[in-house]
Short mmCIF file of C-alpha atoms and ligand atoms in Angstrom, two decimals:
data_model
loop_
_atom_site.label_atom_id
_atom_site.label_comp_id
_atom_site.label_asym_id
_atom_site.label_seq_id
_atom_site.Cartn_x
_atom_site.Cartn_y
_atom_site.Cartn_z
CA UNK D 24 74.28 76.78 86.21
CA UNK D 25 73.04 80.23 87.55
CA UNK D 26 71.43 82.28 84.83
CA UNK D 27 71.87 85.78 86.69
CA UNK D 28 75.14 86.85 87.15
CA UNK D 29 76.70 86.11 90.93
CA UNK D 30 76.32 90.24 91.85
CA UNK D 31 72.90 90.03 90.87
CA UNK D 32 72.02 86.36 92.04
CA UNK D 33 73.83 86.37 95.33
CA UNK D 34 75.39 89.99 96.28
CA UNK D 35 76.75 89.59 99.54
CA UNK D 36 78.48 93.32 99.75
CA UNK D 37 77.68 97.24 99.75
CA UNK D 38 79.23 97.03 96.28
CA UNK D 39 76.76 94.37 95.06
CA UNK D 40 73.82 95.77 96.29
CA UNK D 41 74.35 99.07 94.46
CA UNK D 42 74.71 97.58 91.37
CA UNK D 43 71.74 95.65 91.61
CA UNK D 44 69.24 98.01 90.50
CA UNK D 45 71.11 99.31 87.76
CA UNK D 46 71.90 95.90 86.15
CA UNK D 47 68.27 95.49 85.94
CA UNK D 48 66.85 98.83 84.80
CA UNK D 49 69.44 98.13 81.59
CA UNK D 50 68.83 94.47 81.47
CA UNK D 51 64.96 95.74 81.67
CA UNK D 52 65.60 98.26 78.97
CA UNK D 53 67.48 96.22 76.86
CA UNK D 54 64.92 93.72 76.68
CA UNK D 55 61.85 95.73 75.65
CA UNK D 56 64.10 96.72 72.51
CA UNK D 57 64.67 93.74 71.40
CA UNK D 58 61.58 92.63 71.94
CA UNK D 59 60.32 95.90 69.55
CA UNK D 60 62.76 95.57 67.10
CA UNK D 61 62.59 91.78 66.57
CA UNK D 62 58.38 92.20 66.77
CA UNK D 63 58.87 94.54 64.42
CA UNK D 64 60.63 92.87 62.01
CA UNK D 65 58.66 89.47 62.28
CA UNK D 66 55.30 91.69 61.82
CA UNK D 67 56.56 93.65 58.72
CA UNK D 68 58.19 90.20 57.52
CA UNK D 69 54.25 88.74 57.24
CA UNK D 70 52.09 92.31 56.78
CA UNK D 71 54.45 93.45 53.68
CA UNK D 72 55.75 89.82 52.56
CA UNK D 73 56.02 89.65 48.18
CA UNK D 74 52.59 88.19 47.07
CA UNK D 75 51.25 87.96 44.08
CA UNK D 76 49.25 90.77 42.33
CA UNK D 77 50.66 92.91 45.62
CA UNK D 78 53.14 95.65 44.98
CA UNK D 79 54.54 97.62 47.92
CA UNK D 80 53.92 101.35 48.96
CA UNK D 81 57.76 102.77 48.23
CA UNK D 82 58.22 105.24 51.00
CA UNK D 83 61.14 107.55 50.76
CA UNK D 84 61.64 109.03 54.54
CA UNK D 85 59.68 109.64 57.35
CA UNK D 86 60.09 112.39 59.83
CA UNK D 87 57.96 110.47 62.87
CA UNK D 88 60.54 107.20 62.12
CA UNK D 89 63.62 109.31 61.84
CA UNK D 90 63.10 111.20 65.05
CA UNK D 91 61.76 108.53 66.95
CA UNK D 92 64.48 106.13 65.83
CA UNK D 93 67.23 108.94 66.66
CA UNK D 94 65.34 110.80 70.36
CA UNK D 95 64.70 107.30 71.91
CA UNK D 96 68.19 105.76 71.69
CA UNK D 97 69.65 109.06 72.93
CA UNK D 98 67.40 109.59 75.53
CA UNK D 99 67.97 106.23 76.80
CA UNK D 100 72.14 106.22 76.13
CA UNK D 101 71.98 109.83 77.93
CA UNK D 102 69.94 108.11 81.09
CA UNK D 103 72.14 105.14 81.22
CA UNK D 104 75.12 107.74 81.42
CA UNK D 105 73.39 109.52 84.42
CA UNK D 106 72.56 106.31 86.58
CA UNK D 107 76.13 105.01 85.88
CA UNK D 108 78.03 108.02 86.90
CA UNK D 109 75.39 108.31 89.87
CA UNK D 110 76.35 104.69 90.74
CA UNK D 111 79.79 105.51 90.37
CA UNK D 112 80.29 108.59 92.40
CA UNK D 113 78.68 106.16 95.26
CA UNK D 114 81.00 102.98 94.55
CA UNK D 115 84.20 104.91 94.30
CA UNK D 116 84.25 106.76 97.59
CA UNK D 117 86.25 104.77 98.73
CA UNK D 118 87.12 106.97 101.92
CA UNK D 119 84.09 107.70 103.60
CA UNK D 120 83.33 105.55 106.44
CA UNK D 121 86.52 102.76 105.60
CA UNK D 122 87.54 100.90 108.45
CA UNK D 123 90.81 99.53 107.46
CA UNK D 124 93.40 99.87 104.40
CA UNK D 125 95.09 96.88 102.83
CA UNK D 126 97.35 97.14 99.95
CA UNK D 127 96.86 95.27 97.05
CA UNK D 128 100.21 94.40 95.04
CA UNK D 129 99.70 92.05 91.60
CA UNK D 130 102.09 90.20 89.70
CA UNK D 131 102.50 87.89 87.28
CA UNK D 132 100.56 85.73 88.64
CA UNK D 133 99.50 86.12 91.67
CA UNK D 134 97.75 88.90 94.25
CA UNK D 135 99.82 89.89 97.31
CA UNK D 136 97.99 92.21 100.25
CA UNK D 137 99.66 94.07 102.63
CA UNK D 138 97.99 94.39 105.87
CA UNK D 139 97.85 97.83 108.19
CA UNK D 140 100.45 97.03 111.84
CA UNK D 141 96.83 96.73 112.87
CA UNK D 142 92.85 96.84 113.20
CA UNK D 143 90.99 96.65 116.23
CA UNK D 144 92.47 94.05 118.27
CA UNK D 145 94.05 92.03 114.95
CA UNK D 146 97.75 92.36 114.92
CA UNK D 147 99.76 92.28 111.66
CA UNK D 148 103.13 93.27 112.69
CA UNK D 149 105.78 90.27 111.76
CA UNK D 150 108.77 89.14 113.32
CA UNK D 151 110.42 91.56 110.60
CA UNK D 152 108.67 94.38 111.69
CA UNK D 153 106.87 95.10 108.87
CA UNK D 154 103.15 94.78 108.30
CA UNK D 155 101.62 91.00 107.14
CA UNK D 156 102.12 90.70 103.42
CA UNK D 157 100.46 87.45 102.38
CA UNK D 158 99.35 86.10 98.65
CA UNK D 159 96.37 84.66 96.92
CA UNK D 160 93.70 84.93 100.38
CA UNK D 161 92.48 88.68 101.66
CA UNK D 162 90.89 88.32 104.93
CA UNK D 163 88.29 90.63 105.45
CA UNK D 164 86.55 90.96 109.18
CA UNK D 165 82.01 91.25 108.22
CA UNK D 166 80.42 93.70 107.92
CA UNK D 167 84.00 96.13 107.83
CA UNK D 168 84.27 98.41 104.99
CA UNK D 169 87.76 97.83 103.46
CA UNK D 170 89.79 100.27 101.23
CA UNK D 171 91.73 98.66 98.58
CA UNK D 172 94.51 100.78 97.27
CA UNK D 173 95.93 98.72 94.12
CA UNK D 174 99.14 98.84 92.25
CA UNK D 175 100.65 96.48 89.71
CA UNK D 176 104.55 95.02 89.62
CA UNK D 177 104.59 94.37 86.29
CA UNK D 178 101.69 94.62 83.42
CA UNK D 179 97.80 95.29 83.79
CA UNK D 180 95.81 92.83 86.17
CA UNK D 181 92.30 93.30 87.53
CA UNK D 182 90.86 92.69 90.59
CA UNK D 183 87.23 91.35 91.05
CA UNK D 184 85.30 89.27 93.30
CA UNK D 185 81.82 89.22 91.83
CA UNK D 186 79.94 88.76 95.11
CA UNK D 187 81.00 91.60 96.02
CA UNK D 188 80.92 94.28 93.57
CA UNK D 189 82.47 95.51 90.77
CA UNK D 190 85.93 95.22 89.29
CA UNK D 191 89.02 97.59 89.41
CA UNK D 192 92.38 97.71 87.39
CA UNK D 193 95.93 97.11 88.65
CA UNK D 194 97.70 99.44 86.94
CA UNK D 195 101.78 99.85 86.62
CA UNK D 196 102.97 102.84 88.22
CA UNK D 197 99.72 103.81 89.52
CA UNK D 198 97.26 103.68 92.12
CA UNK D 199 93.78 102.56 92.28
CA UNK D 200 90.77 102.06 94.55
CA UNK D 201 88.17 99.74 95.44
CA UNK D 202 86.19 99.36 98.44
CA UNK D 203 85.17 95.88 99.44
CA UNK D 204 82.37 95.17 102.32
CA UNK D 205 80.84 91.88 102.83
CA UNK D 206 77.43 91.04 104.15
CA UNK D 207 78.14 87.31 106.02
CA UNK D 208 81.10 85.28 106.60
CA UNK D 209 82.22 83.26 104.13
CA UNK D 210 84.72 82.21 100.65
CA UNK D 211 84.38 84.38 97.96
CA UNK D 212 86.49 83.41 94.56
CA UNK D 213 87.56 85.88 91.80
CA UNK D 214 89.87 85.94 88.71
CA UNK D 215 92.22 88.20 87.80
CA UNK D 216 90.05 89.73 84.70
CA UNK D 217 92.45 91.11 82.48
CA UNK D 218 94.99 88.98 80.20
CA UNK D 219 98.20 89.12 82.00
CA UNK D 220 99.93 86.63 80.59
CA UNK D 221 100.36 82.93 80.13
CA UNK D 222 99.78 82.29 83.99
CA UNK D 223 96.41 84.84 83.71
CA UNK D 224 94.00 82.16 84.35
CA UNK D 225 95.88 80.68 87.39
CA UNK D 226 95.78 84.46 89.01
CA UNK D 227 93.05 83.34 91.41
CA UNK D 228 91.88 85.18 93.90
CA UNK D 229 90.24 84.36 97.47
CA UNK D 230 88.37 86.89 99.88
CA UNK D 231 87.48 85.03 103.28
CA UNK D 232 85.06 87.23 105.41
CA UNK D 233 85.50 86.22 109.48
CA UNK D 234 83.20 87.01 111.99
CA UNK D 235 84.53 90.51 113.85
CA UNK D 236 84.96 88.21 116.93
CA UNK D 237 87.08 85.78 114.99
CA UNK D 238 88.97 88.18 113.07
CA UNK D 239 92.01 88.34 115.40
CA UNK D 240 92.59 85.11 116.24
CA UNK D 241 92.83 84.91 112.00
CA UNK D 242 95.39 87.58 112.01
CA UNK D 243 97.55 85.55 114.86
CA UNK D 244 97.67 83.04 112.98
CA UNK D 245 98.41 84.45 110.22
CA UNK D 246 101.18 85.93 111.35
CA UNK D 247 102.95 83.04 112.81
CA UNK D 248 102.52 81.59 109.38
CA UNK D 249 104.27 84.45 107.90
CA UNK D 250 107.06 84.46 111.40
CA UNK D 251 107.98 80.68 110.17
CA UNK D 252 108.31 81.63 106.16
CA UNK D 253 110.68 83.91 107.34
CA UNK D 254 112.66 82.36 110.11
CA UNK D 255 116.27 82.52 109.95
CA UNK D 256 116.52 78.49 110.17
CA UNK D 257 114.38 77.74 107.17
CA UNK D 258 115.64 80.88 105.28
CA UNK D 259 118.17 79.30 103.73
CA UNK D 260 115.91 76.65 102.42
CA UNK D 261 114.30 79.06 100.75
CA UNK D 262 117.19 80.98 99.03
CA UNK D 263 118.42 77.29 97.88
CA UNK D 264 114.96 76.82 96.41
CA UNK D 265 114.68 79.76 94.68
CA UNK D 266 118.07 79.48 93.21
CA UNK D 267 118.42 75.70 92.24
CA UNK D 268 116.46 74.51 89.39
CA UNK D 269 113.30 73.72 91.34
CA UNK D 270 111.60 77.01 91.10
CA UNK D 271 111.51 76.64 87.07
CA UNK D 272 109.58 74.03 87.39
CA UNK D 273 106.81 74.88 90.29
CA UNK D 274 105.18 77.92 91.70
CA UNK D 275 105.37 78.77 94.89
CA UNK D 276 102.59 81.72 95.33
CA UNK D 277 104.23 85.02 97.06
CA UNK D 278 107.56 84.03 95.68
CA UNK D 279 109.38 84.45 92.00
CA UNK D 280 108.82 80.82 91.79
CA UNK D 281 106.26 80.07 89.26
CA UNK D 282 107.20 76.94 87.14
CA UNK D 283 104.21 75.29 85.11
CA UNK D 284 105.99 72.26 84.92
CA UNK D 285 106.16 70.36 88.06
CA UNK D 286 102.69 70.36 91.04
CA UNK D 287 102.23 74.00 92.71
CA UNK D 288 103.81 73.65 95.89
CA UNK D 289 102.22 76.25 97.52
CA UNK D 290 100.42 74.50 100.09
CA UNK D 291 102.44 71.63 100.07
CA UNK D 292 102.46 70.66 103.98
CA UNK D 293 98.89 71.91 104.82
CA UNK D 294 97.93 68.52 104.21
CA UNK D 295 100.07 65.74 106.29
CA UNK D 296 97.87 63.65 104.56
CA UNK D 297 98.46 64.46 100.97
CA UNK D 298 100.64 62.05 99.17
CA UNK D 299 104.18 62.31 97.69
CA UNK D 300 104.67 60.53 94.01
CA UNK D 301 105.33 57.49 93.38
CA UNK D 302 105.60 54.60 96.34
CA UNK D 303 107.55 57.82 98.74
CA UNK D 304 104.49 58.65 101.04
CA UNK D 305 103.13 61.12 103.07
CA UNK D 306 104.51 64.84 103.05
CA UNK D 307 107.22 64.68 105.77
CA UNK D 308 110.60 65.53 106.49
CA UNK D 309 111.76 61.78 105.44
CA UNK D 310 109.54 61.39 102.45
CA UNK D 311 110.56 64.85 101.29
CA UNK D 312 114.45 63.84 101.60
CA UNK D 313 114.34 60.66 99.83
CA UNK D 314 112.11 62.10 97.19
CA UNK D 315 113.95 64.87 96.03
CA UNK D 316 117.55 63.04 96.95
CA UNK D 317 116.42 60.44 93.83
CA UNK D 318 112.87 61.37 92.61
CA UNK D 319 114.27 58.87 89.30
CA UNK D 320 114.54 55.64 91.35
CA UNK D 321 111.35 56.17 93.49
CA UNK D 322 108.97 56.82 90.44
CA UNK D 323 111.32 56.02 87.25
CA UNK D 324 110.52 58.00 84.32
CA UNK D 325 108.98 61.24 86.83
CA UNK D 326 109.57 64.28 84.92
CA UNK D 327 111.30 65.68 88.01
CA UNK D 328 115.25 65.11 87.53
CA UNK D 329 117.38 63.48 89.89
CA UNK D 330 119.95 66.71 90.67
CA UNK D 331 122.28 65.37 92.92
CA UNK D 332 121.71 67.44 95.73
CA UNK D 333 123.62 66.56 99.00
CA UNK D 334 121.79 65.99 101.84
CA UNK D 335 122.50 68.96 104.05
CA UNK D 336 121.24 71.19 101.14
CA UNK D 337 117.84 68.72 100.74
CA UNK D 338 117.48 69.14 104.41
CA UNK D 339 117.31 72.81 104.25
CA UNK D 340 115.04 72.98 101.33
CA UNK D 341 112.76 70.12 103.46
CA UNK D 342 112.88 72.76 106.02
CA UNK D 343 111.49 75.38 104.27
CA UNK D 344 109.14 73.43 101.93
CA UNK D 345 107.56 72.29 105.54
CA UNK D 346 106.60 75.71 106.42
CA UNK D 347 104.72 76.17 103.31
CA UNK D 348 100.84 75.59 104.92
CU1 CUA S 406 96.72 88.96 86.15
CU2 CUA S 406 95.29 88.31 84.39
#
C-alpha cells in the first residue's frame, strides 16, 4: 500500500502538481512540531521526573513560553492561510486557457457528463440532437485543460479524482467549478466523497485520458453507443424496464434504475462472454428470453421472480438490455 497520498505519489494533472508543494511544506511543518512537542515532553518526563530527596522548581508563568507558544502557531496558521489561498486563486481559474466545457450532473448515485456539440474534430451531437450525455466514464483528450461546471439533482455529492487534483462539491441548485488536465493517457478512479446516501459508496467515478489523436474516434463511438440507447426500436424496451418490477431490483447507471437487489446490469452485453445464472448461458438474445421468461425453473430458488411476462414484452426488454455495452 502507497504511504503518500495518490496526488502526491503519482500526480498526473496541472491540479496535482500544484498541490504538491504545499502538501509538503505542511506535512514538513507538521512534523517538526510534533517532533518538538513530543521531544519535549519525553525530555521533561526524565530531567524533572519525582525522585527522592528532589523537589521541583514551581514556576508560575513565563513571558518567553507564553509568547513563543502563542507567535509561532499564529505565524505558522497565518502562512498556511496565505499559501492556501495563493494555491487556490491558481486552482480555481477555471477559465483561463480551458479548452473544452463538460457538464457535470450527480445523482443519487451516479455522475452523468454532458459533452459540448463538439471539440476539435470529436463530435458529440446524438441522433436526438442534443449534446452526448453519458454516466459513470468522463473522457478527457491529454494534455486538454477541461472546465467542469457541476450541479447536483438531488443532495450534496463530491467530485474527486485524486490523480488529478483536488476535490469540488456538487451542490443542489448551484453551480460549481473544477478544472481537470491530465499529464498521460490513462484510467483514473475516484469516489464520490461526500455521504449521499445508501448507494454513496457505489458513486464511482472514471476519468479516461485519450491521446488527442484518438480522442475522436472515442467520441464516435461514443455516440453510436448513446444513438442505439436511444433508438426508437429498443425504446420501448426500455420504458418496459423501467416500469416493470425489474428496475427495483438492479441499477442500470444513467437511468432511475438503481435496485441493490439483483447484479448491476449496466454493462450487461459488453461481455458476450459473461455468463447468465444458473445452466442459461452466455448473454444473448435466447439466453436472455428464456432467463427472464422463467428465471425459477432455470436456477430454482434465484431470488429473481418468475413474472410472467409474455414474450413480445421479454423480447423488447432483450432488445434494449442488448444495447447496454
Ligand atoms: Cu454521491 Cu456520495
Amino acid at each position: 500500500m502507497p504511504v503518500l497520498p495518490p496526488w502526491v505519489s503519482d500526480p498526473a494533472g496541472a491540479s496535482a502538481r500544484e498541490i504538491v508543494p504545499l502538501y509538503w511544506i505542511m506535512f514538513g511543518a507538521a512534523a517538526v512540531v510534533l517532533a518538538i512537542v513530543l521531544g519535549a515532553l519525553v525530555w521533561s518526563g526524565i530531567r524533572y521526573r519525582e525522585r527522592p530527596g528532589v523537589t521541583a522548581q514551581q514556576v508560575h508563568g513565563n513571558n518567553v513560553l507564553e509568547l513563543a507558544w502563542t507567535v509561532i502557531p499564529t505565524i505558522m496558521v497565518v502562512t498556511f492561510s496565505i499559501l492556501s489561498f495563493q494555491r487556490l486563486l491558481v486552482l480555481n481559474d477555471v477559465d483561463t486557457g480551458a479548452d473544452m466545457t463538460v457538464k457535470v450532473h450527480a445523482r443519487q448515485w451516479s455522475f452523468g457528463f454532458e459533452y459540448p456539440p463538439s471539440y476539435k474534430d470529436a463530435l458529440f451531437t446524438t441522433s436526438d440532437g442534443k449534446a452526448l450525455l453519458a454516466a459513470e466514464e468522463l473522457h478527457i483528450p491529454v494534455g486538454a485543460k477541461v472546465k467542469l461546471e457541476i450541479t447536483s439533482q438531488d443532495v450534496i455529492h463530491s467530485f474527486w479524482i485524486p490523480n488529478l487534483g483536488g476535490k469540488k462539491d456538487a451542490v443542489p441548485g448551484r453551480t460549481t467549478y473544477l478544472s481537470l488536465q491530465a499529464d498521460r493517457a490513462g484510467t483514473f478512479k475516484g469516489q464520490c466523497f461526500e455521504f449521499c446516501g445508501d448507494g454513496h459508496a457505489d458513486m464511482l467515478l472514471i476519468v479516461v485520458a485519450h491521446p488527442p489523436s484518438e480522442y475522436a474516434t472515442w467520441a464516435k463511438s461514443a455516440v453510436e453507443e448513446f444513438n442505439r440507447s436511444i433508438d426508437p426500436a429498443t425504446a420501448k424496451g426500455r420504458e418496459l424496464f423501467l416500469s416493470l418490477a425489474c428496475a427495483g431490483c438492479h441499477t442500470v447507471k444513467g437511468t432511475p434504475a438503481n435496485g441493490k437487489v439483483g447484479p448491476e446490469l449496466t454493462h450487461i452485453a459488453k461481455d458476450p462472454n459473461h455468463k447468465l445464472p444458473g445452466s442459461v448461458g452466455t448473454v444473448n438474445a435466447a439466453n436472455l428470453h428464456r432467463w427472464i421468461k422463467d428465471p425459477q425453473k432455470e436456477k430454482p430458488g434465484t431470488l429473481m421472480p418468475t413474472l410472467g411476462l409474455d414474450d413480445a414484452t421479454i423480447d423488447q426488454i432483450v432488445n434494449w438490455l442488448l444495447t447496454l455495452k
